[in-house]
Amino acid sequence: MVGSNYECIIVGGGIAGLQAAIQLGRYMHKVLVIDNEEGRSNLCRGYHNILGWPDGVSGQTLRELGKKQAKSLEVEFINDKVITAEKQDHQFLLHTNSKREFKTKTLLLATGIKDRIPPIKNIYPCLGISIYVCPDCDGYEVRDKHVLLLGSGKTGASLALTLTYWTNKMTFINHDGEKLSTDLVEKLKEKNIEVINEKIASILTENESDFKGVILQNGQTVAGEKGFIGFGGNAVSSDLGHQLGVERLENKHMLVDARTKETNITNVWAAGDVVAHSEQITIAMADGCQAAIFIHKRLLKS
Ligand SMILES: Cc1cc2nc3c(=O)[nH]c(=O)nc-3n(C[C@H](O)[C@H](O)[C@H](O)COP(=O)(O)OP(=O)(O)OC[C@H]3O[C@@H](n4cnc5c(N)ncnc54)[C@H](O)[C@@H]3O)c2cc1C
């Protein structure tokens, strides 16, 4: 069944998608957001680097507020996963997991990335509260604390080294036991970073989300004040763009025009973490807003 025709469909109702939806709603366009609630913004329990939220705000709160605001502007939402996108005449046809089809004149891909987080007990309630992923976002939160870097190989070791800007009390737990280069081993030694090659079984917490350390698979307990994760292998959700011929970097982030956020495929825009940038909330918002402005300009001409 083909659903209604839209002026814009936004795939991804995370931070970039919601900000774009609000902006497009204010132009009174017919807009649909298709989202399957599996974003990074579904995971993070506390953002601390956003203007107006000095005590932090959770991804869930931001998403609820954004959705409410967009809905008040007549933007429509459905919970589903878009699995294919194709160009048909002057429109795009999208197929979803639940076998629905939608048509749209313009398309915004705000599908984000997916962090690789191994199955470690108790990890999720700590994300953004006492275990962090991004040094630019949360290096400040761990200043002078004993940090356990829960990671893997080169990615984990490099993140541990980056974090020495904020703290010199650091232990790197190399979860997958991936061999480190001699150069990295030397650098870690120079910074007095202890390396433990052992799988992490669970996170030790107090009050569900306060990190206190980890229990390793060999039964050993390692205490720490804060955690950081860097397992590598994050997946960029740019398959739909690829199906349409959108240009991507080798790491699968999509390329867009710096000003308009339009991709190399006319009438296809991309915003947020799926685009090559520093993967932050405020940048995702700016991308979404900027894309929406140029989508509006295009719709005026159609
Ligand atoms: C633990 C953690 C802590 C973080 N802390 C900070 C911080 O302190 N400060 C900061 O600035 N940033 C932080 N970030 C990064 C921040 O969350 C991201 O930059 C932001 O969420 C990007 O927004 P987005 O809209 O691009 O992607 P997302 O928020 O990930 O949203 C993408 C949406 O697209 C949906 N989607 C994907 N594919 C499809 C599909 N095919 N069909 C339908 N829906 C689809 C997903 O389900 C998801 O809802 C953190 C991230 C994590 C994981």
mmCIF file of N, CA and C in Angstrom, residues 20-138:
data_model
loop_
_atom_site.group_PDB
_atom_site.id
_atom_site.type_symbol
_atom_site.label_atom_id
_atom_site.label_comp_id
_atom_site.label_asym_id
_atom_site.label_seq_id
_atom_site.Cartn_x
_atom_site.Cartn_y
_atom_site.Cartn_z
ATOM 1 N N ALA A 20 14.932 19.325 12.407
ATOM 2 C CA ALA A 20 14.488 19.602 11.029
ATOM 3 C C ALA A 20 12.957 19.577 10.953
ATOM 4 N N ALA A 21 12.351 18.625 11.677
ATOM 5 C CA ALA A 21 10.892 18.504 11.649
ATOM 6 C C ALA A 21 10.238 19.776 12.202
ATOM 7 N N ILE A 22 10.813 20.302 13.277
ATOM 8 C CA ILE A 22 10.259 21.529 13.881
ATOM 9 C C ILE A 22 10.357 22.686 12.880
ATOM 10 N N GLN A 23 11.524 22.816 12.249
ATOM 11 C CA GLN A 23 11.717 23.920 11.294
ATOM 12 C C GLN A 23 10.779 23.777 10.092
ATOM 13 N N LEU A 24 10.665 22.552 9.563
ATOM 14 C CA LEU A 24 9.789 22.340 8.393
ATOM 15 C C LEU A 24 8.321 22.495 8.786
ATOM 16 N N GLY A 25 7.991 22.099 10.011
ATOM 17 C CA GLY A 25 6.616 22.259 10.500
ATOM 18 C C GLY A 25 6.240 23.735 10.555
ATOM 19 N N ARG A 26 7.214 24.572 10.887
ATOM 20 C CA ARG A 26 6.945 26.011 10.983
ATOM 21 C C ARG A 26 6.776 26.646 9.605
ATOM 22 N N TYR A 27 7.203 25.937 8.551
ATOM 23 C CA TYR A 27 6.894 26.401 7.182
ATOM 24 C C TYR A 27 5.555 25.812 6.716
ATOM 25 N N MET A 28 4.957 24.987 7.573
ATOM 26 C CA MET A 28 3.647 24.369 7.306
ATOM 27 C C MET A 28 3.696 23.387 6.127
ATOM 28 N N HIS A 29 4.831 22.740 5.947
ATOM 29 C CA HIS A 29 4.904 21.710 4.904
ATOM 30 C C HIS A 29 4.316 20.399 5.421
ATOM 31 N N LYS A 30 3.990 19.527 4.461
ATOM 32 C CA LYS A 30 3.459 18.208 4.840
ATOM 33 C C LYS A 30 4.648 17.270 5.063
ATOM 34 N N VAL A 31 4.884 16.960 6.333
ATOM 35 C CA VAL A 31 6.129 16.269 6.708
ATOM 36 C C VAL A 31 5.818 15.005 7.507
ATOM 37 N N LEU A 32 6.574 13.961 7.203
ATOM 38 C CA LEU A 32 6.474 12.712 7.977
ATOM 39 C C LEU A 32 7.858 12.347 8.518
ATOM 40 N N VAL A 33 7.900 11.969 9.795
ATOM 41 C CA VAL A 33 9.138 11.448 10.374
ATOM 42 C C VAL A 33 8.951 9.945 10.592
ATOM 43 N N ILE A 34 9.865 9.155 10.040
ATOM 44 C CA ILE A 34 9.834 7.704 10.263
ATOM 45 C C ILE A 34 11.035 7.359 11.138
ATOM 46 N N ASP A 35 10.773 6.757 12.277
ATOM 47 C CA ASP A 35 11.860 6.499 13.233
ATOM 48 C C ASP A 35 11.635 5.181 13.947
ATOM 49 N N ASN A 36 12.742 4.476 14.243
ATOM 50 C CA ASN A 36 12.588 3.203 14.957
ATOM 51 C C ASN A 36 13.221 3.213 16.350
ATOM 52 N N GLU A 37 13.422 4.425 16.896
ATOM 53 C CA GLU A 37 13.792 4.555 18.320
ATOM 54 C C GLU A 37 15.060 3.800 18.711
ATOM 55 N N GLU A 38 16.033 3.757 17.818
ATOM 56 C CA GLU A 38 17.271 3.049 18.166
ATOM 57 C C GLU A 38 18.481 3.970 18.072
ATOM 58 N N GLY A 39 18.265 5.243 18.428
ATOM 59 C CA GLY A 39 19.338 6.216 18.232
ATOM 60 C C GLY A 39 20.289 6.311 19.401
ATOM 61 N N ARG A 40 21.374 7.019 19.191
ATOM 62 C CA ARG A 40 22.311 7.328 20.275
ATOM 63 C C ARG A 40 21.589 8.195 21.307
ATOM 64 N N SER A 41 20.666 9.030 20.802
ATOM 65 C CA SER A 41 19.908 9.879 21.729
ATOM 66 C C SER A 41 18.920 9.056 22.555
ATOM 67 N N ASN A 42 18.657 7.803 22.181
ATOM 68 C CA ASN A 42 17.867 6.921 23.041
ATOM 69 C C ASN A 42 18.734 6.350 24.174
ATOM 70 N N LEU A 43 20.052 6.387 23.953
ATOM 71 C CA LEU A 43 20.960 5.746 24.923
ATOM 72 C C LEU A 43 21.475 6.700 25.992
ATOM 73 N N CYS A 44 21.674 7.963 25.621
ATOM 74 C CA CYS A 44 22.396 8.871 26.512
ATOM 75 C C CYS A 44 21.468 9.435 27.590
ATOM 76 N N ARG A 45 21.845 9.176 28.853
ATOM 77 C CA ARG A 45 20.991 9.614 29.975
ATOM 78 C C ARG A 45 21.344 11.019 30.449
ATOM 79 N N GLY A 46 22.411 11.608 29.885
ATOM 80 C CA GLY A 46 22.767 12.947 30.337
ATOM 81 C C GLY A 46 23.699 13.661 29.370
ATOM 82 N N TYR A 47 23.193 14.742 28.759
ATOM 83 C CA TYR A 47 24.045 15.618 27.935
ATOM 84 C C TYR A 47 24.395 16.818 28.797
ATOM 85 N N HIS A 48 25.679 17.176 28.832
ATOM 86 C CA HIS A 48 26.097 18.247 29.741
ATOM 87 C C HIS A 48 26.728 19.438 29.038
ATOM 88 N N ASN A 49 26.775 19.425 27.715
ATOM 89 C CA ASN A 49 27.462 20.523 27.008
ATOM 90 C C ASN A 49 26.504 21.332 26.135
ATOM 91 N N ILE A 50 25.232 21.364 26.546
ATOM 92 C CA ILE A 50 24.259 22.079 25.715
ATOM 93 C C ILE A 50 23.808 23.366 26.407
ATOM 94 N N LEU A 51 23.801 24.433 25.647
ATOM 95 C CA LEU A 51 23.340 25.730 26.148
ATOM 96 C C LEU A 51 21.940 25.577 26.748
ATOM 97 N N GLY A 52 21.755 26.114 27.941
ATOM 98 C CA GLY A 52 20.426 26.092 28.562
ATOM 99 C C GLY A 52 20.184 24.928 29.498
ATOM 100 N N TRP A 53 21.096 23.945 29.504
ATOM 101 C CA TRP A 53 20.916 22.764 30.356
ATOM 102 C C TRP A 53 22.168 22.547 31.210
ATOM 103 N N PRO A 54 22.485 23.497 32.128
ATOM 104 C CA PRO A 54 23.735 23.372 32.891
ATOM 105 C C PRO A 54 23.793 22.113 33.751
ATOM 106 N N ASP A 55 22.629 21.586 34.149
ATOM 107 C CA ASP A 55 22.633 20.363 34.972
ATOM 108 C C ASP A 55 22.454 19.110 34.124
ATOM 109 N N GLY A 56 22.490 19.280 32.819
ATOM 110 C CA GLY A 56 22.369 18.128 31.921
ATOM 111 C C GLY A 56 20.912 17.830 31.587
ATOM 112 N N VAL A 57 20.748 17.116 30.495
ATOM 113 C CA VAL A 57 19.405 16.706 30.059
ATOM 114 C C VAL A 57 19.561 15.356 29.356
ATOM 115 N N SER A 58 18.579 14.496 29.521
ATOM 116 C CA SER A 58 18.704 13.169 28.896
ATOM 117 C C SER A 58 18.235 13.205 27.442
ATOM 118 N N GLY A 59 18.692 12.227 26.688
ATOM 119 C CA GLY A 59 18.240 12.104 25.300
ATOM 120 C C GLY A 59 16.743 11.861 25.248
ATOM 121 N N GLN A 60 16.259 11.080 26.196
ATOM 122 C CA GLN A 60 14.828 10.780 26.210
ATOM 123 C C GLN A 60 14.006 12.062 26.378
ATOM 124 N N THR A 61 14.441 12.930 27.305
ATOM 125 C CA THR A 61 13.713 14.196 27.512
ATOM 126 C C THR A 61 13.737 15.039 26.248
ATOM 127 N N LEU A 62 14.928 15.182 25.654
ATOM 128 C CA LEU A 62 15.030 16.008 24.442
ATOM 129 C C LEU A 62 14.137 15.440 23.336
ATOM 130 N N ARG A 63 14.142 14.116 23.201
ATOM 131 C CA ARG A 63 13.337 13.489 22.147
ATOM 132 C C ARG A 63 11.850 13.707 22.413
ATOM 133 N N GLU A 64 11.432 13.551 23.664
ATOM 134 C CA GLU A 64 10.003 13.739 23.978
ATOM 135 C C GLU A 64 9.578 15.180 23.718
ATOM 136 N N LEU A 65 10.432 16.118 24.151
ATOM 137 C CA LEU A 65 10.096 17.543 23.944
ATOM 138 C C LEU A 65 10.048 17.877 22.454
ATOM 139 N N GLY A 66 11.034 17.369 21.725
ATOM 140 C CA GLY A 66 11.115 17.659 20.287
ATOM 141 C C GLY A 66 9.926 17.092 19.530
ATOM 142 N N LYS A 67 9.533 15.890 19.887
ATOM 143 C CA LYS A 67 8.416 15.236 19.196
ATOM 144 C C LYS A 67 7.118 15.989 19.478
ATOM 145 N N LYS A 68 6.959 16.377 20.749
ATOM 146 C CA LYS A 68 5.747 17.119 21.134
ATOM 147 C C LYS A 68 5.667 18.436 20.341
ATOM 148 N N GLN A 69 6.807 19.123 20.259
ATOM 149 C CA GLN A 69 6.843 20.414 19.558
ATOM 150 C C GLN A 69 6.540 20.223 18.068
ATOM 151 N N ALA A 70 7.146 19.198 17.473
ATOM 152 C CA ALA A 70 6.917 18.956 16.035
ATOM 153 C C ALA A 70 5.471 18.537 15.779
ATOM 154 N N LYS A 71 4.923 17.719 16.674
ATOM 155 C CA LYS A 71 3.528 17.288 16.504
ATOM 156 C C LYS A 71 2.571 18.474 16.589
ATOM 157 N N SER A 72 2.908 19.452 17.441
ATOM 158 C CA SER A 72 2.036 20.636 17.572
ATOM 159 C C SER A 72 2.058 21.464 16.283
ATOM 160 N N LEU A 73 3.042 21.192 15.423
ATOM 161 C CA LEU A 73 3.148 21.897 14.134
ATOM 162 C C LEU A 73 2.643 21.009 12.996
ATOM 163 N N GLU A 74 1.873 19.976 13.345
ATOM 164 C CA GLU A 74 1.217 19.072 12.386
ATOM 165 C C GLU A 74 2.172 18.104 11.693
ATOM 166 N N VAL A 75 3.398 17.974 12.194
ATOM 167 C CA VAL A 75 4.304 16.973 11.614
ATOM 168 C C VAL A 75 3.799 15.590 12.043
ATOM 169 N N GLU A 76 3.806 14.639 11.093
ATOM 170 C CA GLU A 76 3.334 13.283 11.399
ATOM 171 C C GLU A 76 4.515 12.383 11.766
ATOM 172 N N PHE A 77 4.235 11.387 12.587
ATOM 173 C CA PHE A 77 5.282 10.449 13.018
ATOM 174 C C PHE A 77 4.802 9.017 12.858
ATOM 175 N N ILE A 78 5.693 8.126 12.414
ATOM 176 C CA ILE A 78 5.390 6.706 12.553
ATOM 177 C C ILE A 78 6.633 5.975 13.071
ATOM 178 N N ASN A 79 6.365 4.932 13.854
ATOM 179 C CA ASN A 79 7.450 4.125 14.388
ATOM 180 C C ASN A 79 7.651 2.931 13.452
ATOM 181 N N ASP A 80 8.727 2.971 12.677
ATOM 182 C CA ASP A 80 8.984 1.916 11.695
ATOM 183 C C ASP A 80 10.425 2.071 11.226
ATOM 184 N N LYS A 81 10.907 1.082 10.506
ATOM 185 C CA LYS A 81 12.270 1.190 9.968
ATOM 186 C C LYS A 81 12.194 1.241 8.447
ATOM 187 N N VAL A 82 12.815 2.238 7.836
ATOM 188 C CA VAL A 82 12.865 2.300 6.374
ATOM 189 C C VAL A 82 13.961 1.346 5.918
ATOM 190 N N ILE A 83 13.607 0.439 5.022
ATOM 191 C CA ILE A 83 14.634 -0.527 4.599
ATOM 192 C C ILE A 83 15.148 -0.268 3.179
ATOM 193 N N THR A 84 14.287 0.317 2.321
ATOM 194 C CA THR A 84 14.807 0.682 0.999
ATOM 195 C C THR A 84 14.297 2.050 0.575
ATOM 196 N N ALA A 85 15.109 2.684 -0.261
ATOM 197 C CA ALA A 85 14.735 3.995 -0.818
ATOM 198 C C ALA A 85 15.099 3.979 -2.292
ATOM 199 N N GLU A 86 14.153 4.383 -3.137
ATOM 200 C CA GLU A 86 14.473 4.460 -4.572
ATOM 201 C C GLU A 86 13.847 5.695 -5.198
ATOM 202 N N LYS A 87 14.480 6.139 -6.267
ATOM 203 C CA LYS A 87 13.979 7.314 -6.977
ATOM 204 C C LYS A 87 12.939 6.827 -7.971
ATOM 205 N N GLN A 88 11.776 7.478 -8.016
ATOM 206 C CA GLN A 88 10.742 7.130 -9.005
ATOM 207 C C GLN A 88 10.218 8.419 -9.604
ATOM 208 N N ASP A 89 10.465 8.618 -10.870
ATOM 209 C CA ASP A 89 10.121 9.889 -11.529
ATOM 210 C C ASP A 89 10.714 11.046 -10.716
ATOM 211 N N HIS A 90 9.829 11.968 -10.262
ATOM 212 C CA HIS A 90 10.369 13.116 -9.515
ATOM 213 C C HIS A 90 10.213 12.949 -8.021
ATOM 214 N N GLN A 91 9.992 11.690 -7.591
ATOM 215 C CA GLN A 91 9.772 11.465 -6.160
ATOM 216 C C GLN A 91 10.679 10.349 -5.651
ATOM 217 N N PHE A 92 10.631 10.141 -4.349
ATOM 218 C CA PHE A 92 11.344 9.013 -3.745
ATOM 219 C C PHE A 92 10.311 8.073 -3.131
ATOM 220 N N LEU A 93 10.529 6.789 -3.337
ATOM 221 C CA LEU A 93 9.630 5.781 -2.781
ATOM 222 C C LEU A 93 10.383 5.041 -1.672
ATOM 223 N N LEU A 94 9.768 5.031 -0.490
ATOM 224 C CA LEU A 94 10.402 4.367 0.650
ATOM 225 C C LEU A 94 9.586 3.144 1.068
ATOM 226 N N HIS A 95 10.287 2.074 1.377
ATOM 227 C CA HIS A 95 9.625 0.847 1.858
ATOM 228 C C HIS A 95 10.065 0.624 3.299
ATOM 229 N N THR A 96 9.119 0.235 4.119
ATOM 230 C CA THR A 96 9.477 0.032 5.532
ATOM 231 C C THR A 96 9.421 -1.443 5.910
ATOM 232 N N ASN A 97 9.948 -1.682 7.091
ATOM 233 C CA ASN A 97 9.988 -3.030 7.654
ATOM 234 C C ASN A 97 8.600 -3.660 7.739
ATOM 235 N N SER A 98 7.592 -2.843 8.046
ATOM 236 C CA SER A 98 6.243 -3.400 8.180
ATOM 237 C C SER A 98 5.481 -3.308 6.852
ATOM 238 N N LYS A 99 6.238 -3.295 5.767
ATOM 239 C CA LYS A 99 5.718 -3.387 4.404
ATOM 240 C C LYS A 99 4.836 -2.203 4.003
ATOM 241 N N ARG A 100 5.096 -1.039 4.597
ATOM 242 C CA ARG A 100 4.399 0.158 4.155
ATOM 243 C C ARG A 100 5.259 0.882 3.128
ATOM 244 N N GLU A 101 4.609 1.666 2.266
ATOM 245 C CA GLU A 101 5.339 2.457 1.260
ATOM 246 C C GLU A 101 4.927 3.920 1.391
ATOM 247 N N PHE A 102 5.909 4.796 1.212
ATOM 248 C CA PHE A 102 5.628 6.233 1.294
ATOM 249 C C PHE A 102 6.333 6.945 0.146
ATOM 250 N N LYS A 103 5.680 8.021 -0.334
ATOM 251 C CA LYS A 103 6.295 8.817 -1.406
ATOM 252 C C LYS A 103 6.575 10.230 -0.906
ATOM 253 N N THR A 104 7.655 10.782 -1.396
ATOM 254 C CA THR A 104 8.003 12.134 -0.972
ATOM 255 C C THR A 104 8.777 12.874 -2.062
ATOM 256 N N LYS A 105 8.577 14.219 -2.054
ATOM 257 C CA LYS A 105 9.330 15.026 -3.032
ATOM 258 C C LYS A 105 10.779 15.197 -2.587
ATOM 259 N N THR A 106 10.959 15.407 -1.278
ATOM 260 C CA THR A 106 12.317 15.592 -0.758
ATOM 261 C C THR A 106 12.530 14.616 0.389
ATOM 262 N N LEU A 107 13.798 14.300 0.617
ATOM 263 C CA LEU A 107 14.124 13.285 1.617
ATOM 264 C C LEU A 107 15.274 13.784 2.487
ATOM 265 N N LEU A 108 15.086 13.676 3.790
ATOM 266 C CA LEU A 108 16.182 14.005 4.703
ATOM 267 C C LEU A 108 16.586 12.745 5.457
ATOM 268 N N LEU A 109 17.838 12.366 5.314
ATOM 269 C CA LEU A 109 18.356 11.187 6.019
ATOM 270 C C LEU A 109 19.055 11.657 7.299
ATOM 271 N N ALA A 110 18.456 11.313 8.437
ATOM 272 C CA ALA A 110 19.018 11.720 9.737
ATOM 273 C C ALA A 110 19.121 10.464 10.594
ATOM 274 N N THR A 111 19.786 9.469 10.029
ATOM 275 C CA THR A 111 19.755 8.106 10.573
ATOM 276 C C THR A 111 20.874 7.789 11.571
ATOM 277 N N GLY A 112 21.815 8.704 11.738
ATOM 278 C CA GLY A 112 22.804 8.554 12.803
ATOM 279 C C GLY A 112 23.806 7.428 12.639
ATOM 280 N N ILE A 113 24.421 7.075 13.766
ATOM 281 C CA ILE A 113 25.357 5.949 13.798
ATOM 282 C C ILE A 113 24.962 5.025 14.949
ATOM 283 N N LYS A 114 25.545 3.829 14.952
ATOM 284 C CA LYS A 114 25.268 2.898 16.065
ATOM 285 C C LYS A 114 26.565 2.536 16.757
ATOM 286 N N ASP A 115 26.629 2.810 18.060
ATOM 287 C CA ASP A 115 27.843 2.502 18.817
ATOM 288 C C ASP A 115 27.952 0.989 19.018
ATOM 289 N N ARG A 116 29.172 0.483 18.894
ATOM 290 C CA ARG A 116 29.348 -0.944 19.226
ATOM 291 C C ARG A 116 29.581 -1.048 20.735
ATOM 292 N N ILE A 117 28.617 -1.636 21.402
ATOM 293 C CA ILE A 117 28.734 -1.815 22.853
ATOM 294 C C ILE A 117 28.580 -3.305 23.150
ATOM 295 N N PRO A 118 29.661 -3.968 23.550
ATOM 296 C CA PRO A 118 29.570 -5.412 23.819
ATOM 297 C C PRO A 118 28.583 -5.687 24.953
ATOM 298 N N PRO A 119 28.077 -6.911 25.030
ATOM 299 C CA PRO A 119 27.114 -7.227 26.095
ATOM 300 C C PRO A 119 27.784 -7.275 27.473
ATOM 301 N N ILE A 120 27.782 -6.142 28.153
ATOM 302 C CA ILE A 120 28.382 -6.028 29.495
ATOM 303 C C ILE A 120 27.246 -5.652 30.446
ATOM 304 N N LYS A 121 27.064 -6.455 31.464
ATOM 305 C CA LYS A 121 25.936 -6.247 32.393
ATOM 306 C C LYS A 121 25.996 -4.856 33.046
ATOM 307 N N ASN A 122 24.867 -4.210 33.155
ATOM 308 C CA ASN A 122 24.678 -2.914 33.862
ATOM 309 C C ASN A 122 25.257 -1.703 33.128
ATOM 310 N N ILE A 123 25.678 -1.851 31.896
ATOM 311 C CA ILE A 123 26.359 -0.711 31.249
ATOM 312 C C ILE A 123 25.366 0.402 30.855
ATOM 313 N N TYR A 124 24.185 0.018 30.360
ATOM 314 C CA TYR A 124 23.299 1.027 29.754
ATOM 315 C C TYR A 124 22.818 2.130 30.707
ATOM 316 N N PRO A 125 22.419 1.801 31.951
ATOM 317 C CA PRO A 125 21.944 2.884 32.823
ATOM 318 C C PRO A 125 23.020 3.928 33.140
ATOM 319 N N CYS A 126 24.286 3.588 32.924
ATOM 320 C CA CYS A 126 25.381 4.527 33.254
ATOM 321 C C CYS A 126 25.721 5.476 32.113
ATOM 322 N N LEU A 127 25.234 5.183 30.899
ATOM 323 C CA LEU A 127 25.692 5.957 29.730
ATOM 324 C C LEU A 127 25.262 7.425 29.821
ATOM 325 N N GLY A 128 26.250 8.293 29.798
ATOM 326 C CA GLY A 128 25.981 9.734 29.884
ATOM 327 C C GLY A 128 25.891 10.236 31.313
ATOM 328 N N ILE A 129 25.872 9.295 32.286
ATOM 329 C CA ILE A 129 25.795 9.687 33.704
ATOM 330 C C ILE A 129 27.160 9.481 34.364
ATOM 331 N N SER A 130 27.735 8.310 34.127
ATOM 332 C CA SER A 130 29.032 8.023 34.755
ATOM 333 C C SER A 130 29.960 7.226 33.830
ATOM 334 N N ILE A 131 29.414 6.830 32.678
ATOM 335 C CA ILE A 131 30.236 6.242 31.608
ATOM 336 C C ILE A 131 29.984 7.069 30.353
ATOM 337 N N TYR A 132 31.056 7.482 29.713
ATOM 338 C CA TYR A 132 30.931 8.417 28.585
ATOM 339 C C TYR A 132 31.547 7.831 27.318
ATOM 340 N N VAL A 133 31.245 8.505 26.180
ATOM 341 C CA VAL A 133 31.784 7.993 24.917
ATOM 342 C C VAL A 133 32.667 9.012 24.188
ATOM 343 N N CYS A 134 32.453 10.295 24.486
ATOM 344 C CA CYS A 134 33.052 11.325 23.624
ATOM 345 C C CYS A 134 33.876 12.298 24.455
ATOM 346 N N PRO A 135 35.206 12.332 24.244
ATOM 347 C CA PRO A 135 36.044 13.208 25.070
ATOM 348 C C PRO A 135 35.706 14.687 24.899
ATOM 349 N N ASP A 136 35.346 15.101 23.692
ATOM 350 C CA ASP A 136 35.009 16.514 23.488
ATOM 351 C C ASP A 136 33.751 16.887 24.284
ATOM 352 N N CYS A 137 32.823 15.919 24.391
ATOM 353 C CA CYS A 137 31.584 16.173 25.139
ATOM 354 C C CYS A 137 31.851 16.095 26.641
ATOM 355 N N ASP A 138 32.534 15.056 27.071
ATOM 356 C CA ASP A 138 32.535 14.723 28.496
ATOM 357 C C ASP A 138 33.902 14.541 29.140
#
